[in-house]
PDB file of C-alpha atoms in Angstrom:
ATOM      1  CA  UNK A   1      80.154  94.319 111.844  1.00 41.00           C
ATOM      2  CA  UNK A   2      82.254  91.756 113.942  1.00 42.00           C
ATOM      3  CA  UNK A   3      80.783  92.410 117.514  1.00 41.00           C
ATOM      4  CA  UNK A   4      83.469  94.041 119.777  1.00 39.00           C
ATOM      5  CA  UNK A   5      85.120  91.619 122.303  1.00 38.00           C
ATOM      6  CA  UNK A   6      84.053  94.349 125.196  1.00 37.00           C
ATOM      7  CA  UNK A   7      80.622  93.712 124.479  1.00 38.00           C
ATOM      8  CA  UNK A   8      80.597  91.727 127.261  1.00 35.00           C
ATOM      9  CA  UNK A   9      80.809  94.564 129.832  1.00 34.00           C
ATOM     10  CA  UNK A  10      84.536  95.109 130.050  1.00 40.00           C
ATOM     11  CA  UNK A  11      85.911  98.381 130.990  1.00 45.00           C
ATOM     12  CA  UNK A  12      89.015  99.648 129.959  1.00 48.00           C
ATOM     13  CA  UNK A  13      89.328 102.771 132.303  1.00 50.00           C
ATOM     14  CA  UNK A  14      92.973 104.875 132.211  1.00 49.00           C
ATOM     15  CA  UNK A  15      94.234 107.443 135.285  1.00 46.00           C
ATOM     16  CA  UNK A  16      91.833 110.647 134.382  1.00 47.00           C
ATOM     17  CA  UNK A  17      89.882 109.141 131.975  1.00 53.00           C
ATOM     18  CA  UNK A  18      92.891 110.195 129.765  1.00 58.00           C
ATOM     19  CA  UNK A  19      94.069 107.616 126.716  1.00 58.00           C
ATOM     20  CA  UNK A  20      97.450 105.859 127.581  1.00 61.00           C
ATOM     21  CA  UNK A  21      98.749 106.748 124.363  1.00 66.00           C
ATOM     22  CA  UNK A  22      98.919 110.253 122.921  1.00 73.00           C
ATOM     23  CA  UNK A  23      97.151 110.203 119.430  1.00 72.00           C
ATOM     24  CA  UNK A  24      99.942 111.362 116.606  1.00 77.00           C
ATOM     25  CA  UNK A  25     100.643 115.177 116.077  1.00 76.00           C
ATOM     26  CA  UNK A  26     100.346 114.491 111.959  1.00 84.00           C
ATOM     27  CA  UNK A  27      98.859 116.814 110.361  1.00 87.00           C
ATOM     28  CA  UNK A  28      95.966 116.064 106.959  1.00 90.00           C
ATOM     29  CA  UNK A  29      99.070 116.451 104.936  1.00 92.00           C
ATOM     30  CA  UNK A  30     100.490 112.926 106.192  1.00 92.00           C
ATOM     31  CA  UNK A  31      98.292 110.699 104.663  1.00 94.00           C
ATOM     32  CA  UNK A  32      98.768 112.618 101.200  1.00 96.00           C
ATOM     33  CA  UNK A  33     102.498 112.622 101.908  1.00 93.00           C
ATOM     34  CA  UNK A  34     101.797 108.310 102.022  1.00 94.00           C
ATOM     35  CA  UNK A  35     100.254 108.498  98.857  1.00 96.00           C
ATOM     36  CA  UNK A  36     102.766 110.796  96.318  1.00 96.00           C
ATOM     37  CA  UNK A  37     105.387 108.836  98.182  1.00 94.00           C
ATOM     38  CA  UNK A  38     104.581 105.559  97.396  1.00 95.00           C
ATOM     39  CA  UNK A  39     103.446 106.823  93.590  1.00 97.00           C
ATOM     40  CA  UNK A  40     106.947 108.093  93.841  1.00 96.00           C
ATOM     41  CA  UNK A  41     108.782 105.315  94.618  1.00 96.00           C
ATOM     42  CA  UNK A  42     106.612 102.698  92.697  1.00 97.00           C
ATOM     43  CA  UNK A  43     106.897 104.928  89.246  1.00 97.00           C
ATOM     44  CA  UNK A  44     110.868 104.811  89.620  1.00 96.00           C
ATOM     45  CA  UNK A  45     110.228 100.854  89.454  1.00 97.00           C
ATOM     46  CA  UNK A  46     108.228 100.837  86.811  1.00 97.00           C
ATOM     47  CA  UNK A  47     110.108 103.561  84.514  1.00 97.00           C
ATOM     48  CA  UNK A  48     113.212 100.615  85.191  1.00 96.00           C
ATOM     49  CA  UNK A  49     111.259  97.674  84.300  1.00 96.00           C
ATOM     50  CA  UNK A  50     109.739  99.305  80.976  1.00 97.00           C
ATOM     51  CA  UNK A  51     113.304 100.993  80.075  1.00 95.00           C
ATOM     52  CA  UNK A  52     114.878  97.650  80.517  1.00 95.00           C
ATOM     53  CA  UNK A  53     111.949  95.863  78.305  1.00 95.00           C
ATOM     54  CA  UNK A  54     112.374  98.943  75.486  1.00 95.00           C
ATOM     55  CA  UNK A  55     108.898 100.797  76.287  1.00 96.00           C
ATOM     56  CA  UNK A  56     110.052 104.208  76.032  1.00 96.00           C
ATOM     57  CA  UNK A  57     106.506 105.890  75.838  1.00 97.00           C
ATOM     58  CA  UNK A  58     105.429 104.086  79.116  1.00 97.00           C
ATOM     59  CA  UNK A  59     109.211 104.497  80.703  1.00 96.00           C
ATOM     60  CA  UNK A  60     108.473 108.584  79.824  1.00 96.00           C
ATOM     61  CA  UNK A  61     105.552 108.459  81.124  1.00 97.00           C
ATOM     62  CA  UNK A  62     106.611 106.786  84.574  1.00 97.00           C
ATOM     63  CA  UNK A  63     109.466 108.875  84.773  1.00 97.00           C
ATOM     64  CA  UNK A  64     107.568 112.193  84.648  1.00 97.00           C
ATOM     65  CA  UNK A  65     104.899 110.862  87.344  1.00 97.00           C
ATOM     66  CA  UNK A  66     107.588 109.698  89.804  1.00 95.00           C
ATOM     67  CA  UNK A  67     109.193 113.074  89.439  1.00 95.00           C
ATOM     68  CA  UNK A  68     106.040 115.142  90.217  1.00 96.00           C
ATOM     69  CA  UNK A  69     105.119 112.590  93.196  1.00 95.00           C
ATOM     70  CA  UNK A  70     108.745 113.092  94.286  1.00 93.00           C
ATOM     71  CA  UNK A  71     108.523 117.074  93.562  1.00 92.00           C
ATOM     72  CA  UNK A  72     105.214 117.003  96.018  1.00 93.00           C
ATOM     73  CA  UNK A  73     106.292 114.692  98.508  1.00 89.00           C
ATOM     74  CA  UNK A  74     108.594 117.453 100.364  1.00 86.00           C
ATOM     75  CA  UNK A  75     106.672 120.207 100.264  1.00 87.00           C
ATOM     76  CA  UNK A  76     103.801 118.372 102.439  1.00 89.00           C
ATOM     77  CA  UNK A  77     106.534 117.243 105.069  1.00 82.00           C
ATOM     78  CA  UNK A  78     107.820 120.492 105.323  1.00 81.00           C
ATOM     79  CA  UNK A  79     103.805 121.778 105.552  1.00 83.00           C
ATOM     80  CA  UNK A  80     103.182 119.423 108.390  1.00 77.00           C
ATOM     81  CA  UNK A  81     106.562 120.016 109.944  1.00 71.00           C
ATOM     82  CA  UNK A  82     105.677 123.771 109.971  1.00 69.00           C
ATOM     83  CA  UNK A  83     108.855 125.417 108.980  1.00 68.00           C
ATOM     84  CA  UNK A  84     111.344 124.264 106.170  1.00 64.00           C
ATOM     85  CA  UNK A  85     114.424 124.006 108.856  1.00 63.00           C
ATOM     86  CA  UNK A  86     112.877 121.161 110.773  1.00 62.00           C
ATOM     87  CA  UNK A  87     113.030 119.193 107.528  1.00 62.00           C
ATOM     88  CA  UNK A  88     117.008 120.341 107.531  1.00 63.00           C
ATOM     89  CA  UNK A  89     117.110 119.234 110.808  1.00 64.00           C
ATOM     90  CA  UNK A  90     115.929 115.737 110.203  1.00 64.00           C
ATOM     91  CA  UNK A  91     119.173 115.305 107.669  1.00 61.00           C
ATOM     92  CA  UNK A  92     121.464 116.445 110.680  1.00 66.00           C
ATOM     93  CA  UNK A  93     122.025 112.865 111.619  1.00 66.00           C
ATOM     94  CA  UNK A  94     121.425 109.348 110.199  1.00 61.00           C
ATOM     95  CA  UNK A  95     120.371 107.177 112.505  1.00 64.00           C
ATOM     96  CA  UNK A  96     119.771 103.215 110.651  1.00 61.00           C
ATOM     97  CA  UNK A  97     117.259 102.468 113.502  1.00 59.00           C
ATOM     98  CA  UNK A  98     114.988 105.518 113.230  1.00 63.00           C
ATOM     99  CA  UNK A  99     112.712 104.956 110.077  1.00 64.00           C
ATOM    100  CA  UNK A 100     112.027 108.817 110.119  1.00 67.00           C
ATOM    101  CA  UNK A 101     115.749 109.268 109.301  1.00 67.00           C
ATOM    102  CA  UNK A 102     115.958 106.802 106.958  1.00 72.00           C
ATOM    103  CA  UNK A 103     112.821 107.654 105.634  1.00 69.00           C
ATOM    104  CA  UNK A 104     114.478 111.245 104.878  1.00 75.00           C
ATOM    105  CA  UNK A 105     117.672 110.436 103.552  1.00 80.00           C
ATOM    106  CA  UNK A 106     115.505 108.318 101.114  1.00 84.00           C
ATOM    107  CA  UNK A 107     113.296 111.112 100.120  1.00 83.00           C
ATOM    108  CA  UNK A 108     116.392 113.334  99.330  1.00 83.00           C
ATOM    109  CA  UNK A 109     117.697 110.880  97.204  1.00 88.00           C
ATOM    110  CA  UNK A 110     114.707 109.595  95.638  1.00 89.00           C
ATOM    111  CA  UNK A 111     113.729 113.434  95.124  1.00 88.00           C
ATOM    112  CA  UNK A 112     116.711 114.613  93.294  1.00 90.00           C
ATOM    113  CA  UNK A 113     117.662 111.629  91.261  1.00 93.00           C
ATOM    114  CA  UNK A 114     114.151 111.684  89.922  1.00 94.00           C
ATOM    115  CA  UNK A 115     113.941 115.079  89.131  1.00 93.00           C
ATOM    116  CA  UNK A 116     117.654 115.194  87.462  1.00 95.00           C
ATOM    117  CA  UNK A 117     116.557 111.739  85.480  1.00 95.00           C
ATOM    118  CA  UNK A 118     113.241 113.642  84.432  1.00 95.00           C
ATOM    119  CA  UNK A 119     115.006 117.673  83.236  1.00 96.00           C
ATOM    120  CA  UNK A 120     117.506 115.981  81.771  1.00 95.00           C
ATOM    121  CA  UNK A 121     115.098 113.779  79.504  1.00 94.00           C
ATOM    122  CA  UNK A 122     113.073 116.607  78.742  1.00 92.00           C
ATOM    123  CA  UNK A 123     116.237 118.841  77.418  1.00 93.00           C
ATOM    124  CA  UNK A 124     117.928 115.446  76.289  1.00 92.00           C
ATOM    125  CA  UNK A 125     120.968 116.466  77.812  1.00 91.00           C
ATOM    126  CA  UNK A 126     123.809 114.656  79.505  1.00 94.00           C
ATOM    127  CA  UNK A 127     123.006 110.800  78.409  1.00 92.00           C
ATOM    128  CA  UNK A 128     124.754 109.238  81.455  1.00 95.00           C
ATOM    129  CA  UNK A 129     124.397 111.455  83.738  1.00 96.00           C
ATOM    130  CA  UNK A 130     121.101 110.337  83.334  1.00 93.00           C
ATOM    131  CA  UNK A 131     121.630 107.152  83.189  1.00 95.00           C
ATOM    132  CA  UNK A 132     122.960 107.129  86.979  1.00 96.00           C
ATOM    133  CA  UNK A 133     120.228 109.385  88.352  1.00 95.00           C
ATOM    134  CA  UNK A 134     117.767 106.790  86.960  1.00 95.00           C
ATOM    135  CA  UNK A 135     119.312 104.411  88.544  1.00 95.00           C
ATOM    136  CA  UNK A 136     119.765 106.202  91.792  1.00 94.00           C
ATOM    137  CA  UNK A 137     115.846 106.565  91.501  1.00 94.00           C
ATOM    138  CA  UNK A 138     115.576 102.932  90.747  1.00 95.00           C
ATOM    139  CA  UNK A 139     117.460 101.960  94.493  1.00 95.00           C
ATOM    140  CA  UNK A 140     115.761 104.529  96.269  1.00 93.00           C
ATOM    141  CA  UNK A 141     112.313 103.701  94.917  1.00 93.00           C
ATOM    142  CA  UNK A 142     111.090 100.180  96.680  1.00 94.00           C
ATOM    143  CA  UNK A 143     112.224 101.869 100.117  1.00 92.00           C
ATOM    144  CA  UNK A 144     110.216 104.912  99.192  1.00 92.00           C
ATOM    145  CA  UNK A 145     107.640 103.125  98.543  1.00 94.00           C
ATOM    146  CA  UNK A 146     107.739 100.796 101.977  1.00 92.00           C
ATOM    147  CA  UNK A 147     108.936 103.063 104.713  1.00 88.00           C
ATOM    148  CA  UNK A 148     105.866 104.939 105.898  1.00 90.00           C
ATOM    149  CA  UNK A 149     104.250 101.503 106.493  1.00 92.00           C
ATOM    150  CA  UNK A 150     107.381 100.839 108.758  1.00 89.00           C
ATOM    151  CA  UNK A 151     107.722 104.021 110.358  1.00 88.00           C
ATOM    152  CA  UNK A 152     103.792 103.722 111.591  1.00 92.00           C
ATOM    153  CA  UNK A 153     104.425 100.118 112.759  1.00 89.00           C
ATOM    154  CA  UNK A 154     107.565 101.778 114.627  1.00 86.00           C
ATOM    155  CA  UNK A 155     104.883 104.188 116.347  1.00 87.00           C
ATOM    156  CA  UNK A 156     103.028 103.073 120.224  1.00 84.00           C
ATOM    157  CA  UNK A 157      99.535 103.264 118.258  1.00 89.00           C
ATOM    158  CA  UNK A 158      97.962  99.974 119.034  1.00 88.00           C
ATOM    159  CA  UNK A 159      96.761  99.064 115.198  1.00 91.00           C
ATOM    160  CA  UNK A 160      99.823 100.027 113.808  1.00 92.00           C
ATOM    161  CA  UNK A 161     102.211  98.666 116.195  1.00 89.00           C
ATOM    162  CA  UNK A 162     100.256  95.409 116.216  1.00 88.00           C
ATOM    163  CA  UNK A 163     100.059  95.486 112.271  1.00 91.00           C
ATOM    164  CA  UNK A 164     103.954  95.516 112.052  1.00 90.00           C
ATOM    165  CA  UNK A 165     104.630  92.257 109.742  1.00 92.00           C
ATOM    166  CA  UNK A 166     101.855  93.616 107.288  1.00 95.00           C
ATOM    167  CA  UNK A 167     101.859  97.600 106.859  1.00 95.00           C
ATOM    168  CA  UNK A 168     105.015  97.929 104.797  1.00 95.00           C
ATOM    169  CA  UNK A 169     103.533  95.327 102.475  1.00 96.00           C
ATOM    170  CA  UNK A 170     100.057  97.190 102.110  1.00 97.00           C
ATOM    171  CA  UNK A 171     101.955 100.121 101.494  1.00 97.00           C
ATOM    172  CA  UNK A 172     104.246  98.621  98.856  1.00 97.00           C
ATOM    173  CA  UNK A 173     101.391  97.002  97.361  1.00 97.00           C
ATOM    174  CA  UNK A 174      99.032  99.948  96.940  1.00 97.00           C
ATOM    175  CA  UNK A 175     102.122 102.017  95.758  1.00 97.00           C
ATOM    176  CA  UNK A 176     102.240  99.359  92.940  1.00 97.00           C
ATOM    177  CA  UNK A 177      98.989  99.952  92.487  1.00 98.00           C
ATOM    178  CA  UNK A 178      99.456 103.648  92.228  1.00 98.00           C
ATOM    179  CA  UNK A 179     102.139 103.864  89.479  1.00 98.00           C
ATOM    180  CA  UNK A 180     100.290 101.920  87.309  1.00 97.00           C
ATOM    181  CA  UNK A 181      96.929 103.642  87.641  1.00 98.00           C
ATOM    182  CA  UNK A 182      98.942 107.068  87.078  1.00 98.00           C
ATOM    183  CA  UNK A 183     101.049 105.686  84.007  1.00 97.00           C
ATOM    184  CA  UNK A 184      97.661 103.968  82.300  1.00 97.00           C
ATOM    185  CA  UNK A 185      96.192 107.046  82.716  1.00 97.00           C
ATOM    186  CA  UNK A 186      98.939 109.285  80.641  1.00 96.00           C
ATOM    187  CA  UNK A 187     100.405 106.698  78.691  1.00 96.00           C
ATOM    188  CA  UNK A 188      98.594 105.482  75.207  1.00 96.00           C
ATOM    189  CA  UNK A 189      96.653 102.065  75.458  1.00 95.00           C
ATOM    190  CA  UNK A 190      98.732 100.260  73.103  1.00 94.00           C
ATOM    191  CA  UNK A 191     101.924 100.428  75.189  1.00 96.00           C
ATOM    192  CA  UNK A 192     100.506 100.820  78.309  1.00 96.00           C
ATOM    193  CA  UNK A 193      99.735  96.762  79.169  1.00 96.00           C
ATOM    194  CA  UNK A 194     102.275  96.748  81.624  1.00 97.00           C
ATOM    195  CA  UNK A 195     101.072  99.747  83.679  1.00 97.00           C
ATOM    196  CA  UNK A 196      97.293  98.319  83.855  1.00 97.00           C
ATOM    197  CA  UNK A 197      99.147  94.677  85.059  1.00 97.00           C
ATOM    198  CA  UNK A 198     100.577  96.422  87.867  1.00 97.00           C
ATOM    199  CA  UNK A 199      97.578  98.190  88.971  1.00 98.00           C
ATOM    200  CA  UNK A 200      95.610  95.396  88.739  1.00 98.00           C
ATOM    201  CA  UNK A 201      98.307  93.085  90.191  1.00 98.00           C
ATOM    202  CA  UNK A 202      98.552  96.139  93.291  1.00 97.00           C
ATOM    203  CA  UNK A 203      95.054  96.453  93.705  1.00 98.00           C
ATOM    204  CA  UNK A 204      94.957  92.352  94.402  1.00 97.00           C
ATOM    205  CA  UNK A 205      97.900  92.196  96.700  1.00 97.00           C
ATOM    206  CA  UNK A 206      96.068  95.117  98.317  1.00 97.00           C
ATOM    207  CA  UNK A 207      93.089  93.684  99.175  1.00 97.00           C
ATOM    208  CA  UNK A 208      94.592  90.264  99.781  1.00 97.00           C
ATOM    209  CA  UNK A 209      97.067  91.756 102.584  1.00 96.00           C
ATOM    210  CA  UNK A 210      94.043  93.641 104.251  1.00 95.00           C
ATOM    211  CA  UNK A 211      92.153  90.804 104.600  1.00 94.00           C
ATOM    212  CA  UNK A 212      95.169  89.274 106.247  1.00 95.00           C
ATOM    213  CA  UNK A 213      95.799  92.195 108.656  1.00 94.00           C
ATOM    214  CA  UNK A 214      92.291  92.613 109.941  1.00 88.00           C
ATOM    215  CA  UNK A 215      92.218  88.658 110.360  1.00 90.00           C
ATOM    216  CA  UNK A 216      95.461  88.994 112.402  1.00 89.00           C
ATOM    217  CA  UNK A 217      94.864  92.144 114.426  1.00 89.00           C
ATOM    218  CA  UNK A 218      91.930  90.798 116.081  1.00 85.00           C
ATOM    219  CA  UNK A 219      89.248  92.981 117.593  1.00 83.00           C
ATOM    220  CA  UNK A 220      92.036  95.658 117.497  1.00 87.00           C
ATOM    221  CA  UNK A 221      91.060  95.506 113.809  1.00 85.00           C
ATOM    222  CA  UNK A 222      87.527  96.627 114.258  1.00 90.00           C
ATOM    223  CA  UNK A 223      88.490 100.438 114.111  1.00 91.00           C
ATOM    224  CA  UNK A 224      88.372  99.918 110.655  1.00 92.00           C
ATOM    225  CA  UNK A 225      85.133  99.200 110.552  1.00 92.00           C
ATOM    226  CA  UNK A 226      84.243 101.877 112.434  1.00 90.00           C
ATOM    227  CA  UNK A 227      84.261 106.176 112.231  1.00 93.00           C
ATOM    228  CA  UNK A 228      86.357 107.836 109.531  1.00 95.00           C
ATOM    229  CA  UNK A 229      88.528 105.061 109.245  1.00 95.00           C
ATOM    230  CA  UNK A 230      85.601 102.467 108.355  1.00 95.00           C
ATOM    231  CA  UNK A 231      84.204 105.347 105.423  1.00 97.00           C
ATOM    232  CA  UNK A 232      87.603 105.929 104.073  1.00 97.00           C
ATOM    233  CA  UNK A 233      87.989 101.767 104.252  1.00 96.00           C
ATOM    234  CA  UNK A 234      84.854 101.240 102.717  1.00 97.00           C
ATOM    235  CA  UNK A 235      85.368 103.710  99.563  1.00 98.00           C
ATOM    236  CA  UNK A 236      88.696 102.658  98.774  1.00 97.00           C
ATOM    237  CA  UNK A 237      87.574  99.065  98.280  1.00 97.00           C
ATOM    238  CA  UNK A 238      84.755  99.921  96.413  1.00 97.00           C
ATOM    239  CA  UNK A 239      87.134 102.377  94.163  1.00 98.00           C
ATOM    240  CA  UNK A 240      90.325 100.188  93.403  1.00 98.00           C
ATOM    241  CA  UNK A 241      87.772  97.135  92.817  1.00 97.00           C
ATOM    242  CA  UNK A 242      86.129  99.226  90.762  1.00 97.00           C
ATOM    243  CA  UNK A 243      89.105 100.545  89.078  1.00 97.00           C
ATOM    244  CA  UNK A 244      91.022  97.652  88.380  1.00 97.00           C
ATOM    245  CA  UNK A 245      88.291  96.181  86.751  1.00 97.00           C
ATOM    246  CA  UNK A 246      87.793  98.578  84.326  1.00 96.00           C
ATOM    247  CA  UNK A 247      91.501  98.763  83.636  1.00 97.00           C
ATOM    248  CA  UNK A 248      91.496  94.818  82.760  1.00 96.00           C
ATOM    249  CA  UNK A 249      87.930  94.346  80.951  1.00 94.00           C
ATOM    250  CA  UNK A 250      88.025  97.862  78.676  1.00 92.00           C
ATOM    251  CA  UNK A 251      91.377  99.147  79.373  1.00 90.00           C
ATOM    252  CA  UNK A 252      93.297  97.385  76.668  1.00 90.00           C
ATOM    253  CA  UNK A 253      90.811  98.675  74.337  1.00 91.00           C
ATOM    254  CA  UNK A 254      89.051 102.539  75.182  1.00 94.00           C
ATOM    255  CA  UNK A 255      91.391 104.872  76.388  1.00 93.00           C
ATOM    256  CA  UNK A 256      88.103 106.638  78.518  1.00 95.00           C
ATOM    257  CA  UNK A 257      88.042 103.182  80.313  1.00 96.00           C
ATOM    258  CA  UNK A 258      91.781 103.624  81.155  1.00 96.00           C
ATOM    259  CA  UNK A 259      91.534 106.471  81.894  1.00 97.00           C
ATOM    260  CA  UNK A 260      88.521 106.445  84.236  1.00 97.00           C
ATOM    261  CA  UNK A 261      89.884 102.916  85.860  1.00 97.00           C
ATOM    262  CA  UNK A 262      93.155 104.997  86.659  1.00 97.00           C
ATOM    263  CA  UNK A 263      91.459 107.339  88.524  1.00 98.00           C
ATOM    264  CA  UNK A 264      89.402 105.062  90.611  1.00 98.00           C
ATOM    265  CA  UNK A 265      92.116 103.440  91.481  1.00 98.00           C
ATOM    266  CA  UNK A 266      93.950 106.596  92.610  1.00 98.00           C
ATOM    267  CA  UNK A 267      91.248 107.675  94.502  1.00 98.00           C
ATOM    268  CA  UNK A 268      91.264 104.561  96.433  1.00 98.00           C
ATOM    269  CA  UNK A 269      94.529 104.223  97.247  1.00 98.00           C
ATOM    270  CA  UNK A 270      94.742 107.821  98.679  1.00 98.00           C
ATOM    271  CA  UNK A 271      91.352 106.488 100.820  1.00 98.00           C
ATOM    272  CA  UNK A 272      93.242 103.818 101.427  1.00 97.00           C
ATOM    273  CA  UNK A 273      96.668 106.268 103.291  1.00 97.00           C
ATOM    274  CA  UNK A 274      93.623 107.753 105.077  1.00 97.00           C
ATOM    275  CA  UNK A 275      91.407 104.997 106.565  1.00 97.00           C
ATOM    276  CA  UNK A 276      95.190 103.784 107.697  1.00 96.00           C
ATOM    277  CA  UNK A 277      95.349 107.390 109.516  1.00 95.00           C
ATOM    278  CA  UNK A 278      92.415 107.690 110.814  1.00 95.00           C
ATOM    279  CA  UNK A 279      92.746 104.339 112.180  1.00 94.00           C
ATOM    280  CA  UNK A 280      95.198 105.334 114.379  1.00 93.00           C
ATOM    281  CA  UNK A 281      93.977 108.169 115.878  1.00 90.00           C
ATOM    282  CA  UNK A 282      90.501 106.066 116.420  1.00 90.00           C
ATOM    283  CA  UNK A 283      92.983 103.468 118.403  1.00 88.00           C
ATOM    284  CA  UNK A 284      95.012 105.710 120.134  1.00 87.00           C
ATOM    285  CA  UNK A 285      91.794 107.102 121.782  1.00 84.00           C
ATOM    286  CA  UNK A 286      90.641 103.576 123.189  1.00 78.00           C
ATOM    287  CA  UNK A 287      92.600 102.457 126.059  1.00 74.00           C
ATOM    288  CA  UNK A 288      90.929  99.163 125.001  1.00 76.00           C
ATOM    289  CA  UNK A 289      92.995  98.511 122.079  1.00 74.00           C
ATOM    290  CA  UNK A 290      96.555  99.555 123.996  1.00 71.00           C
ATOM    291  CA  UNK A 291      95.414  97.069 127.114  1.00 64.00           C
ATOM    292  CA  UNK A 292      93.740  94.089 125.893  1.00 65.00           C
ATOM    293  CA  UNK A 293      96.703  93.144 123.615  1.00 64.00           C
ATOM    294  CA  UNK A 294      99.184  93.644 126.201  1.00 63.00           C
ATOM    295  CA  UNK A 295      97.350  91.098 128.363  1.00 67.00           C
ATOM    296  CA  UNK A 296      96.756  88.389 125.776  1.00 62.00           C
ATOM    297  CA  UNK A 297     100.510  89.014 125.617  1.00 62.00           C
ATOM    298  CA  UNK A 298     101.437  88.616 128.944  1.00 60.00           C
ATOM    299  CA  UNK A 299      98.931  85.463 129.408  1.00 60.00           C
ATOM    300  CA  UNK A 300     100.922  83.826 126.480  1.00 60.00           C
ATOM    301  CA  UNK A 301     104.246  83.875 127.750  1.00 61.00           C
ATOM    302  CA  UNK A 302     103.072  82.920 130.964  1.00 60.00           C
ATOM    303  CA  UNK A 303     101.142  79.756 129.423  1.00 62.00           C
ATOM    304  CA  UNK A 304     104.601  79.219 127.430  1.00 60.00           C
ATOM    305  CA  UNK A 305     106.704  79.525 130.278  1.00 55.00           C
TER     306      UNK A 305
END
């Protein structure tokens, strides 16, 4: 573990030995909420990308994932919200510089064009009808995907705040990762290259951009190496590593390894929504990680002025 730069005796003491930021209100259904949102968003991609390249059994397959994720996603807002109207509320007004309205807006769309695209290829009903709620889906799905990351980097909470420029990446990326995992898992091996390329592809960008945003938080980044955050960090590495390289040595070939390098992956990107949680509420508590960067701040400008 990278020693802490207060090793040194510093003490970060706030009025009342109370934080100077309030840790979020989110409930345990957030971080799922991440996760099925992202799937969501990443699965309308993918069901474009193989519909446009004539895959039909992996387009299906894409299409029926994004529209469960998308059929999920609400119901855990509205559970953390606490009663349906507040999520009515939030679709009052659309404000372009609140990411929770945007955010929303999205999720309405994304939701229903989904689920339209996905009855009306199960009946088989109402060609282009279909045809524009896929590609209402298809818009709505790369925002879907991104957002959360932006709406925590919107937040005060020092690692999430000062991980702006990277979190709707990592998000994007393990959403990637997601869709494919899901879609390798319920789509047959022979048509399903595609799927394990973007899990694989996902899982690298992942792990790539972590490295990147620990480097460039600083010691702010060493609540991830520490508490719940650190476990949750910890397991989803060792999962979508895991995962993807099952998907790429047997995946092509045994439909157990696809299906069991799916699942790892899964599992690690929903670690992965978590250890991002919990590593908020672990830097919220600090007034360490809300000070320290404020100074470095203020000494820079001062240097550069």
């Amino acid at each position: 573990m990278k020693p802490s730069v207060t090793g040194v005796g510093t003490a970060m003491d706030s009025y009342y030995g109370r934080p100077i930021v309030k840790e979020p209100v989110w409930q345990p259904e957030i971080p799922v909420y991440f996760f099925t949102g992202g799937l969501a968003g990443a699965s309308a991609v993918l069901h474009a990308v193989a519909k446009v390249r004539g895959n039909e059994r992996l387009a299906q397959s894409a299409l029926y994932v994004g529209a469960a994720a998308d059929a999920v996603s609400p119901l855990l807002l509205i559970s953390d919200l606490g009663r349906p109207e507040r999520f009515l509320n939030m679709l009052r007004v659309f404000k372009v510089t609140s990411p929770m309205s945007v955010g929303s807006w999205i999720l309405l769309v994304s939701g229903g064009a989904s689920n339209t695209a996905a009855a009306l290829e199960l009946v088989g009903k109402l060609p282009r009808l279909k045809m524009l709620a896929e590609a209402a889906s298809f818009l709505s799905g790369p925002p879907l995907a991104t957002y959360t990351g932006a709406l925590l980097a919107n937040t005060a909470i020092p690692v999430w705040s000062e991980a702006r420029d990277e979190l709707p990446w990592l998000f994007g990326a393990s959403a990637a990762a997601s869709a494919g995992a899901a879609a390798a898992i319920v789509t047959p091996t022979d048509v399903a290259a595609p799927a394990r390329r973007a899990a694989i592809a996902g899982v690298a960008a992942e792990l790539g951009l972590l490295k990147v945003m620990e480097k460039r938080l600083g010691f702010v980044g060493e609540v991830y190496e520490k508490g719940e955050a650190g476990r949750f960090g910890k397991a989803s590495k060792a999962c979508v590593a895991a995962g993807a390289g099952l998907l790429a040595v047997g995946g092509r070939r045994s439909r157990a390894a696809a299906v069991a390098g799916g699942v790892l992956v899964l599992a690690g990107e929903l670690a992965l929504r978590w250890s991002v949680f919990k590593a908020g509420f672990q830097s919220a508590r600090d007034p360490r990680y809300t000070v320290i960067p404020q100074r470095e701040r203020k000494q820079r400008r001062e240097g550069h002025g």
